[in-house]
């Protein structure tokens, strides 16, 4: 069973809270000012159960979801350096703004910094998606350095219809050969329902294989 914890620092206009994010591979959980919040996509934190309104007064909520805050998270991830297994630290800097009149938020920023063996690589933080920020990091890595996570796996892909900030990758480990043969949008749509499960970009399993350029629909 996948179970990890990450140190995190939460900030909002009321102050800052040092907390821990618990990850079971599907859901993220953290406790802020005695209130537990749960998330699947990093920008949809909600109280886990019925909470007294007084306990929520220090938070900005929009349709039940947390807004107007920032999170700094240090997430260990497995790496390969010259075929040797090492550990990297993925630092996540996330900002989610306040609600706007059109139902959105005034800003949503995710920036990633990968520290491996005392060398840092940083994404530009312009896209608002883990997908693009991880791709930015991946392009900077030397040829002998690999993130051993689902994002870098040969059997993972995103829906042609779009995806959320985090946690929306489809894993095709149960239908590997058919997936690997897919090249077009039509191909991936035809086999989409054969995906094994949705996974987080930073998840991993024993069937990991390094993705080669041009693999599957997303290349």
GROMACS .gro file of C-alpha atoms in nm:
model
  219
    1UNK     CA    1   0.000   0.000   0.000
    2UNK     CA    2   0.129   0.343  -0.097
    3UNK     CA    3   0.163   0.577   0.202
    4UNK     CA    4   0.388   0.881   0.225
    5UNK     CA    5   0.410   1.197   0.433
    6UNK     CA    6   0.562   1.530   0.335
    7UNK     CA    7   0.650   1.834   0.546
    8UNK     CA    8   0.452   2.137   0.433
    9UNK     CA    9   0.416   2.505   0.517
   10UNK     CA   10   0.074   2.665   0.467
   11UNK     CA   11   0.026   3.042   0.455
   12UNK     CA   12  -0.280   3.265   0.432
   13UNK     CA   13  -0.371   3.615   0.559
   14UNK     CA   14  -0.424   3.471   0.908
   15UNK     CA   15  -0.067   3.346   0.937
   16UNK     CA   16   0.130   3.031   0.866
   17UNK     CA   17   0.094   2.670   0.975
   18UNK     CA   18   0.360   2.400   0.968
   19UNK     CA   19   0.181   2.078   0.880
   20UNK     CA   20   0.223   1.737   0.720
   21UNK     CA   21   0.061   1.617   0.399
   22UNK     CA   22  -0.036   1.250   0.400
   23UNK     CA   23  -0.062   1.082   0.060
   24UNK     CA   24  -0.219   0.741  -0.004
   25UNK     CA   25  -0.157   0.762  -0.378
   26UNK     CA   26  -0.508   0.890  -0.449
   27UNK     CA   27  -0.590   1.147  -0.183
   28UNK     CA   28  -0.387   1.414  -0.006
   29UNK     CA   29  -0.472   1.510   0.351
   30UNK     CA   30  -0.348   1.781   0.586
   31UNK     CA   31  -0.459   1.938   0.915
   32UNK     CA   32  -0.476   2.316   0.945
   33UNK     CA   33  -0.579   2.481   1.273
   34UNK     CA   34  -0.740   2.156   1.390
   35UNK     CA   35  -0.938   2.115   1.065
   36UNK     CA   36  -0.854   1.826   0.832
   37UNK     CA   37  -0.862   1.901   0.458
   38UNK     CA   38  -0.857   1.651   0.171
   39UNK     CA   39  -0.759   1.697  -0.195
   40UNK     CA   40  -0.711   1.497  -0.514
   41UNK     CA   41  -0.578   1.765  -0.751
   42UNK     CA   42  -0.389   1.999  -0.513
   43UNK     CA   43  -0.623   2.291  -0.587
   44UNK     CA   44  -0.944   2.137  -0.448
   45UNK     CA   45  -0.880   2.117  -0.072
   46UNK     CA   46  -1.204   2.069   0.124
   47UNK     CA   47  -1.284   1.995   0.489
   48UNK     CA   48  -1.313   1.618   0.526
   49UNK     CA   49  -1.635   1.618   0.727
   50UNK     CA   50  -1.894   1.840   0.884
   51UNK     CA   51  -1.698   2.108   1.066
   52UNK     CA   52  -1.829   2.375   1.299
   53UNK     CA   53  -1.860   2.705   1.111
   54UNK     CA   54  -1.654   2.877   1.378
   55UNK     CA   55  -1.356   2.651   1.302
   56UNK     CA   56  -1.367   2.757   0.936
   57UNK     CA   57  -1.381   3.131   0.996
   58UNK     CA   58  -1.004   3.174   0.956
   59UNK     CA   59  -1.012   3.024   0.603
   60UNK     CA   60  -1.132   3.154   0.267
   61UNK     CA   61  -1.369   2.898   0.114
   62UNK     CA   62  -1.537   2.912  -0.226
   63UNK     CA   63  -1.808   2.652  -0.289
   64UNK     CA   64  -1.655   2.455  -0.004
   65UNK     CA   65  -1.298   2.461  -0.141
   66UNK     CA   66  -1.000   2.634   0.016
   67UNK     CA   67  -0.882   2.956  -0.154
   68UNK     CA   68  -0.642   3.242  -0.084
   69UNK     CA   69  -0.338   3.047   0.037
   70UNK     CA   70   0.006   2.917  -0.051
   71UNK     CA   71   0.173   2.582   0.016
   72UNK     CA   72   0.539   2.486   0.023
   73UNK     CA   73   0.590   2.108   0.015
   74UNK     CA   74   0.900   1.887   0.006
   75UNK     CA   75   0.824   1.556  -0.165
   76UNK     CA   76   1.091   1.283  -0.188
   77UNK     CA   77   1.090   1.106  -0.525
   78UNK     CA   78   1.298   0.812  -0.653
   79UNK     CA   79   1.557   0.895  -0.917
   80UNK     CA   80   1.800   0.707  -1.135
   81UNK     CA   81   2.150   0.852  -1.167
   82UNK     CA   82   2.371   0.658  -1.406
   83UNK     CA   83   2.139   0.358  -1.343
   84UNK     CA   84   2.191   0.390  -0.967
   85UNK     CA   85   1.886   0.450  -0.748
   86UNK     CA   86   1.906   0.776  -0.553
   87UNK     CA   87   1.652   1.004  -0.389
   88UNK     CA   88   1.561   1.350  -0.508
   89UNK     CA   89   1.353   1.613  -0.332
   90UNK     CA   90   1.077   1.777  -0.534
   91UNK     CA   91   0.997   2.113  -0.377
   92UNK     CA   92   0.647   2.227  -0.467
   93UNK     CA   93   0.559   2.594  -0.440
   94UNK     CA   94   0.185   2.641  -0.490
   95UNK     CA   95  -0.026   2.956  -0.477
   96UNK     CA   96  -0.404   2.960  -0.511
   97UNK     CA   97  -0.562   3.305  -0.517
   98UNK     CA   98  -0.893   3.441  -0.398
   99UNK     CA   99  -1.229   3.388  -0.572
  100UNK     CA  100  -1.323   3.614  -0.863
  101UNK     CA  101  -1.666   3.728  -0.977
  102UNK     CA  102  -1.666   3.488  -1.273
  103UNK     CA  103  -1.627   3.182  -1.050
  104UNK     CA  104  -1.251   3.135  -1.088
  105UNK     CA  105  -0.953   3.252  -0.885
  106UNK     CA  106  -0.730   3.552  -0.945
  107UNK     CA  107  -0.418   3.334  -0.976
  108UNK     CA  108  -0.301   2.974  -0.965
  109UNK     CA  109   0.073   2.914  -0.969
  110UNK     CA  110   0.273   2.595  -0.931
  111UNK     CA  111   0.652   2.601  -0.950
  112UNK     CA  112   0.878   2.300  -0.897
  113UNK     CA  113   1.239   2.269  -0.789
  114UNK     CA  114   1.413   1.932  -0.805
  115UNK     CA  115   1.716   1.879  -0.583
  116UNK     CA  116   1.930   1.578  -0.666
  117UNK     CA  117   2.275   1.522  -0.524
  118UNK     CA  118   2.308   1.891  -0.429
  119UNK     CA  119   2.214   2.012  -0.777
  120UNK     CA  120   1.888   2.203  -0.830
  121UNK     CA  121   1.667   2.228  -1.137
  122UNK     CA  122   1.373   2.471  -1.136
  123UNK     CA  123   1.066   2.500  -1.356
  124UNK     CA  124   0.943   2.835  -1.482
  125UNK     CA  125   0.616   2.824  -1.288
  126UNK     CA  126   0.411   2.969  -1.573
  127UNK     CA  127   0.173   2.690  -1.675
  128UNK     CA  128  -0.042   2.622  -1.368
  129UNK     CA  129  -0.008   2.245  -1.422
  130UNK     CA  130   0.220   1.977  -1.282
  131UNK     CA  131   0.231   1.829  -1.633
  132UNK     CA  132   0.408   2.124  -1.792
  133UNK     CA  133   0.626   2.205  -1.491
  134UNK     CA  134   0.751   1.844  -1.471
  135UNK     CA  135   0.814   1.846  -1.845
  136UNK     CA  136   1.017   2.164  -1.797
  137UNK     CA  137   1.227   1.990  -1.528
  138UNK     CA  138   1.262   1.675  -1.736
  139UNK     CA  139   1.407   1.869  -2.029
  140UNK     CA  140   1.674   2.018  -1.803
  141UNK     CA  141   1.798   1.688  -1.660
  142UNK     CA  142   2.120   1.532  -1.791
  143UNK     CA  143   2.071   1.220  -2.004
  144UNK     CA  144   2.185   0.994  -1.719
  145UNK     CA  145   1.933   1.134  -1.467
  146UNK     CA  146   1.569   1.020  -1.459
  147UNK     CA  147   1.269   1.080  -1.234
  148UNK     CA  148   1.135   0.732  -1.158
  149UNK     CA  149   0.772   0.837  -1.127
  150UNK     CA  150   0.451   0.786  -1.326
  151UNK     CA  151   0.504   1.106  -1.521
  152UNK     CA  152   0.820   0.954  -1.672
  153UNK     CA  153   0.668   0.609  -1.727
  154UNK     CA  154   0.607   0.451  -2.067
  155UNK     CA  155   0.249   0.353  -1.979
  156UNK     CA  156   0.096   0.681  -1.858
  157UNK     CA  157  -0.094   0.947  -2.049
  158UNK     CA  158  -0.337   1.236  -2.021
  159UNK     CA  159  -0.686   1.258  -2.164
  160UNK     CA  160  -0.708   1.441  -2.498
  161UNK     CA  161  -0.998   1.632  -2.341
  162UNK     CA  162  -0.770   1.790  -2.081
  163UNK     CA  163  -0.667   1.731  -1.721
  164UNK     CA  164  -0.654   1.895  -1.382
  165UNK     CA  165  -0.358   2.042  -1.200
  166UNK     CA  166  -0.243   1.712  -1.048
  167UNK     CA  167  -0.341   1.348  -1.014
  168UNK     CA  168  -0.516   1.300  -1.350
  169UNK     CA  169  -0.278   1.065  -1.533
  170UNK     CA  170  -0.422   0.745  -1.676
  171UNK     CA  171  -0.211   0.432  -1.630
  172UNK     CA  172  -0.223   0.167  -1.905
  173UNK     CA  173  -0.003  -0.097  -1.740
  174UNK     CA  174  -0.285  -0.350  -1.790
  175UNK     CA  175  -0.289  -0.291  -2.167
  176UNK     CA  176   0.072  -0.205  -2.242
  177UNK     CA  177   0.120  -0.315  -2.601
  178UNK     CA  178  -0.201  -0.164  -2.734
  179UNK     CA  179  -0.124   0.163  -2.557
  180UNK     CA  180   0.233   0.176  -2.687
  181UNK     CA  181   0.102   0.139  -3.042
  182UNK     CA  182  -0.130   0.441  -3.006
  183UNK     CA  183  -0.014   0.749  -3.194
  184UNK     CA  184  -0.318   0.964  -3.266
  185UNK     CA  185  -0.601   1.121  -3.071
  186UNK     CA  186  -0.840   0.867  -3.224
  187UNK     CA  187  -0.613   0.583  -3.110
  188UNK     CA  188  -0.603   0.700  -2.750
  189UNK     CA  189  -0.978   0.765  -2.738
  190UNK     CA  190  -1.050   0.414  -2.869
  191UNK     CA  191  -0.847   0.252  -2.592
  192UNK     CA  192  -0.913   0.502  -2.315
  193UNK     CA  193  -1.156   0.283  -2.121
  194UNK     CA  194  -0.889   0.012  -2.093
  195UNK     CA  195  -0.676   0.222  -1.856
  196UNK     CA  196  -0.600   0.048  -1.528
  197UNK     CA  197  -0.651   0.350  -1.302
  198UNK     CA  198  -0.585   0.719  -1.261
  199UNK     CA  199  -0.259   0.800  -1.085
  200UNK     CA  200  -0.068   1.095  -0.950
  201UNK     CA  201   0.224   1.219  -1.156
  202UNK     CA  202   0.454   1.146  -0.861
  203UNK     CA  203   0.318   0.795  -0.796
  204UNK     CA  204   0.516   0.485  -0.900
  205UNK     CA  205   0.483   0.109  -0.903
  206UNK     CA  206   0.701  -0.196  -0.972
  207UNK     CA  207   0.605  -0.196  -1.342
  208UNK     CA  208   0.775   0.137  -1.414
  209UNK     CA  209   0.953   0.157  -1.748
  210UNK     CA  210   1.124   0.471  -1.869
  211UNK     CA  211   0.930   0.654  -2.136
  212UNK     CA  212   1.103   0.694  -2.471
  213UNK     CA  213   1.045   1.003  -2.687
  214UNK     CA  214   0.749   0.954  -2.922
  215UNK     CA  215   0.576   0.698  -2.700
  216UNK     CA  216   0.196   0.689  -2.702
  217UNK     CA  217  -0.031   0.985  -2.758
  218UNK     CA  218   0.156   1.243  -2.550
  219UNK     CA  219   0.493   1.153  -2.701
   0.00000   0.00000   0.00000
